[in-house]
Tab-separated table of C-alpha atoms and ligand atoms in Angstrom:
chain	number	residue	atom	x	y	z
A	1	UNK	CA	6.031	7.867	14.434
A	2	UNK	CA	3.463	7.139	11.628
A	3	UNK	CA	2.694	3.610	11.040
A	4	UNK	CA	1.454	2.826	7.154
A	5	UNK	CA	0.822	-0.628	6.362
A	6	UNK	CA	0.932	-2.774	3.100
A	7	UNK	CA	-2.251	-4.229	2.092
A	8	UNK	CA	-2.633	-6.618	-1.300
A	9	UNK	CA	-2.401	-9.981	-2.650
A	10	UNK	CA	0.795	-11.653	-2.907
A	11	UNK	CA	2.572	-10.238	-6.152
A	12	UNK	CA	1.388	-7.112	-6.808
A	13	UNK	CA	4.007	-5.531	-5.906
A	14	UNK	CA	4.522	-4.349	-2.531
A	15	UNK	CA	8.124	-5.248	-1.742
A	16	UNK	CA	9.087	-3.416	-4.373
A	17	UNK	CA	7.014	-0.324	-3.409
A	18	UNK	CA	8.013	-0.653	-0.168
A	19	UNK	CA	11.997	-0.544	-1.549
A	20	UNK	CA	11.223	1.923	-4.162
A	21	UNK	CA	10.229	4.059	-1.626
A	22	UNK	CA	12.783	3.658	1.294
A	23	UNK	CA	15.918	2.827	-0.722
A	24	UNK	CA	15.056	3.782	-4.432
A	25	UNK	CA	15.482	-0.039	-5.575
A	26	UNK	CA	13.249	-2.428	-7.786
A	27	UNK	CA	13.913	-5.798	-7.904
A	28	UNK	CA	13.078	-7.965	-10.906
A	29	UNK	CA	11.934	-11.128	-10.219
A	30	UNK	CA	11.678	-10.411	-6.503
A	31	UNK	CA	10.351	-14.133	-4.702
A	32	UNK	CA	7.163	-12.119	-3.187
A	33	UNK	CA	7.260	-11.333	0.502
A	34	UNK	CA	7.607	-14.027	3.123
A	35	UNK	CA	5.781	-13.007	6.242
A	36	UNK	CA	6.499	-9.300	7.850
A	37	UNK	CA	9.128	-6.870	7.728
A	38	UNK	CA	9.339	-2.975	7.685
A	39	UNK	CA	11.642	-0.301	6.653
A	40	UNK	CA	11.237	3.312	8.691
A	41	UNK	CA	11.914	6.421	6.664
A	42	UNK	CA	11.912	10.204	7.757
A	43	UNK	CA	10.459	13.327	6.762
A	44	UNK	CA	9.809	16.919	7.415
A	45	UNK	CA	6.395	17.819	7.126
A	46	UNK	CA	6.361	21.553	8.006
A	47	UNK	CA	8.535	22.213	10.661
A	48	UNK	CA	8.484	18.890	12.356
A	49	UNK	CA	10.598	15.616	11.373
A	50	UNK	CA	7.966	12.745	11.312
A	51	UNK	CA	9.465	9.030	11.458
A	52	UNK	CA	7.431	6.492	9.252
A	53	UNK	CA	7.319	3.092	9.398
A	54	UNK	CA	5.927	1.367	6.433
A	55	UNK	CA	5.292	-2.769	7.297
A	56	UNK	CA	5.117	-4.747	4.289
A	57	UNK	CA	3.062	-8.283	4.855
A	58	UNK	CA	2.916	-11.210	2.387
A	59	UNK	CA	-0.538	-11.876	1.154
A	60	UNK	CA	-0.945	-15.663	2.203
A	61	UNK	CA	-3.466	-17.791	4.506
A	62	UNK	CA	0.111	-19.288	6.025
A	63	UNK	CA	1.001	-16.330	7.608
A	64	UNK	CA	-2.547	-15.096	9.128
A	65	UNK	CA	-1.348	-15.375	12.435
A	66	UNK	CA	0.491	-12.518	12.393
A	67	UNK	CA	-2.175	-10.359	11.230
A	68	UNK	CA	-3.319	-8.423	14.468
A	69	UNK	CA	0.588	-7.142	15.011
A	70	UNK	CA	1.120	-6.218	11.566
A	71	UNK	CA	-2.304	-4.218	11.741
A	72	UNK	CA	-1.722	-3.077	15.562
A	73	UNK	CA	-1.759	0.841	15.341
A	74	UNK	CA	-1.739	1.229	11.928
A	75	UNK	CA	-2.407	5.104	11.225
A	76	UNK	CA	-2.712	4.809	7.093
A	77	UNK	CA	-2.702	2.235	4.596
A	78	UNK	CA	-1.900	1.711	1.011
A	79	UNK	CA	-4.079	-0.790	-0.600
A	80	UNK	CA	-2.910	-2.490	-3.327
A	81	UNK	CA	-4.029	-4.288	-6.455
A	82	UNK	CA	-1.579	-4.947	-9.680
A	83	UNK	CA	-3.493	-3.259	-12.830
A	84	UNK	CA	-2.318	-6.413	-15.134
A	85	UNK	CA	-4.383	-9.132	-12.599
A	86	UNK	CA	-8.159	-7.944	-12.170
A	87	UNK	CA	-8.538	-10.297	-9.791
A	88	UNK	CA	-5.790	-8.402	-7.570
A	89	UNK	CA	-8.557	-5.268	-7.780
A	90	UNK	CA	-11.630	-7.387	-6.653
A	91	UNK	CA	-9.962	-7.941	-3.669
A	92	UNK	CA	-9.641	-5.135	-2.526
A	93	UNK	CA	-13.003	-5.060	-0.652
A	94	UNK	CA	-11.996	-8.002	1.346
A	95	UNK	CA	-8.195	-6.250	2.760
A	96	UNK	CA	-9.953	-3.141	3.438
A	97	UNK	CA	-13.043	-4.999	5.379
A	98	UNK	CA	-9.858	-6.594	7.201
A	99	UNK	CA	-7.747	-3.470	7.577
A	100	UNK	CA	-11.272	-1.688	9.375
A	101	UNK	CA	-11.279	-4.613	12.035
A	102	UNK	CA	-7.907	-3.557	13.577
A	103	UNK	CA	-7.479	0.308	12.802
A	104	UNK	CA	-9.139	3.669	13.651
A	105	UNK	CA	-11.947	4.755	11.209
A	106	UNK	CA	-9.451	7.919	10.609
A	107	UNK	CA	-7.563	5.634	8.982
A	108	UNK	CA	-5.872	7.153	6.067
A	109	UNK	CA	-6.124	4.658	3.081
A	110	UNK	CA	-5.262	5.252	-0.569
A	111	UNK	CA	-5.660	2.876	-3.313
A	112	UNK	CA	-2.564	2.056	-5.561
A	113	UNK	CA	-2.561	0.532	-8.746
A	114	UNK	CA	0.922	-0.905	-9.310
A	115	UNK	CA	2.669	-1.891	-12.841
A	116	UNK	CA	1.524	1.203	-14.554
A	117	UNK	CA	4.490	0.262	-16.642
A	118	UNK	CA	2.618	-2.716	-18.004
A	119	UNK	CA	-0.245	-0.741	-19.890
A	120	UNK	CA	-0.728	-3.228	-22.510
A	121	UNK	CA	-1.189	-5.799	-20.008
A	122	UNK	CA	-3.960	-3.787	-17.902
A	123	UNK	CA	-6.941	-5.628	-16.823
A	124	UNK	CA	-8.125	-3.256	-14.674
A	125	UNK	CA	-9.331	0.079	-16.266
A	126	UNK	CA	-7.954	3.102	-14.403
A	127	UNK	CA	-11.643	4.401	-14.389
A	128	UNK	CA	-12.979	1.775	-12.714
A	129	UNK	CA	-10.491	1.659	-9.797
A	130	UNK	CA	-10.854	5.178	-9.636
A	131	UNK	CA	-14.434	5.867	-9.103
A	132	UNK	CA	-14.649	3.060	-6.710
A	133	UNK	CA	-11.384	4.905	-4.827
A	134	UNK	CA	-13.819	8.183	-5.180
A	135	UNK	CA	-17.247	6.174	-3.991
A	136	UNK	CA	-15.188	5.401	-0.810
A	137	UNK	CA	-13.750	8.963	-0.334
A	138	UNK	CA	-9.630	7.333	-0.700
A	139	UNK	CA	-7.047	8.492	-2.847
A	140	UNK	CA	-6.087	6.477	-5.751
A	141	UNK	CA	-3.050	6.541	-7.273
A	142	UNK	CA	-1.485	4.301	-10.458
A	143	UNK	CA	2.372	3.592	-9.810
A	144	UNK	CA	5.338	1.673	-10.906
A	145	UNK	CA	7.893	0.290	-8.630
A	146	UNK	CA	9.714	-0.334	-11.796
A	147	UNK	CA	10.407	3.282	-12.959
A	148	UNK	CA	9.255	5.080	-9.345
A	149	UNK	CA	6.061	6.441	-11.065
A	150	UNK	CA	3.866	7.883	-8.317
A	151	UNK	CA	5.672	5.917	-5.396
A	152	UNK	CA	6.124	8.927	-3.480
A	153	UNK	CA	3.286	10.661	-4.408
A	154	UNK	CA	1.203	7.834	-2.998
A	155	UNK	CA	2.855	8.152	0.486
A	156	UNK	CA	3.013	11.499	0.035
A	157	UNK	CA	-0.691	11.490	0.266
A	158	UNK	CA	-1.348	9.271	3.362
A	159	UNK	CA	0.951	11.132	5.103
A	160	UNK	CA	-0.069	14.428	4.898
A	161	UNK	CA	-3.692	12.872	5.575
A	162	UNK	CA	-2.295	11.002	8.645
A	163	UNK	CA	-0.022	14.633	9.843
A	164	UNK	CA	-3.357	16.403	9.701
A	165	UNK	CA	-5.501	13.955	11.240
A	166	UNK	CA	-2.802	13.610	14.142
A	167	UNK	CA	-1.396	17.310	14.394
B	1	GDP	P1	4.579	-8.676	-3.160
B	1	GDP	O1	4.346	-10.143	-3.037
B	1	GDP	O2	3.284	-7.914	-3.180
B	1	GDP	O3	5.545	-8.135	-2.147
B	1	GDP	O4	5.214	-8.419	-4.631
B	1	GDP	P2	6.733	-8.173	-5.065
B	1	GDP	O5	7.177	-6.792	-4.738
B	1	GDP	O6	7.590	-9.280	-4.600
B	1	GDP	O7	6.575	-8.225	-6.658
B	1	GDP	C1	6.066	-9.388	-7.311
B	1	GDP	C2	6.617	-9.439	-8.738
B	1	GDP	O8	6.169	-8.301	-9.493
B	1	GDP	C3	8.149	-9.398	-8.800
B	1	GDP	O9	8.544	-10.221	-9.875
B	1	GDP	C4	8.461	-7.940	-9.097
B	1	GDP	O10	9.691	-7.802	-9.758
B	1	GDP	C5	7.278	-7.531	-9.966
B	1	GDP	N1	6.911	-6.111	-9.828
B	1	GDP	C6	6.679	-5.419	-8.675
B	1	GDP	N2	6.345	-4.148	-8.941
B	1	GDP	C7	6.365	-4.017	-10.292
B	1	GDP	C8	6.116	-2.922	-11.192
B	1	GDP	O11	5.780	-1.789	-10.814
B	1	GDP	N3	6.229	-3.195	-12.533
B	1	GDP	C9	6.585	-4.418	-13.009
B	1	GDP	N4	6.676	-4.562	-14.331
B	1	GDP	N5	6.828	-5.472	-12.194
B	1	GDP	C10	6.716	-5.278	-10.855
């Protein structure tokens, strides 16, 4: 079982990554997430079935006491910012600094821009987020939970990072 958790401000998107990825569904309009919940999804990586378990958290002071379970064993992350809300990407800095209190430093963490969808709306040039992914050695991908761009590509990533790391 690989645990993979949901990091990112409330709204940019992880719900809907998280359903994208597990059932293939967007919602439009979606109410943000309300404290913690997780969907499990498996895979065969080589020979061997892995189980994943993605937990998805919402991004609010309120629910702060739940932070050391949802964090708890964590072996990846995907850290999130939404391209259209540059203050989304500036946080960053402060979920990962959280994320490295609870987890292993073999942590596998990749960097997700959501809403690639939204290009005319970008705040956030794709350079930028990726040489600061680079600077920190993660992967960085752009996605849409809209049209599935990238979803699986992006878990794709920490989990073969997390299967080799663990393996
Ligand atoms: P969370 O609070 O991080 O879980 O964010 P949600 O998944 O609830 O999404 C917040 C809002 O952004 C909702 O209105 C979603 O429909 C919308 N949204 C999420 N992902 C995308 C995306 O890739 N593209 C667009 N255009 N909207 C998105």
């Amino acid at each position: 079982m690989y645990k993979i958790v949901l990091i990112g401000d409330w709204g940019v998107g992880k719900t809907n990554i998280l359903s994208q990825y597990t059932r293939g569904e967007f919602i439009l309009g979606s109410p943000g997430t309300i404290g913690v919940q997780f969907s499990t999804k498996e895979l065969q990586i080589d020979n061997a079935i892995v189980k994943v378990q993605v937990w998805d958290t919402a991004g609010q002071d309120k629910y702060r006491a739940i932070t050391s379970t949802f964090y708890r064993g964590a072996h990846g992350a995907l850290a999130i910012y939404d391209i259209t809300r540059a203050d989304t990407f500036n946080r960053l800095e402060i979920w990962l600094k959280e994320l490295k209190e609870y987890v292993k430093d073999d942590c596998a963490i990749v960097i997700v821009g959501n809403k690639s969808d939204l290009p005319n709306l970008a705040e956030v040039k794709t350079e930028k987020a990726k040489n600061f992914a680079k600077e920190n050695s993660y992967a960085f991908f752009e996605t849409s939970a809209l049209n599935a761009s990238n979803i699986n590509n992006a878990f794709d990533t920490a989990i073969q990072q997390i299967h080799l790391i663990q393996s």
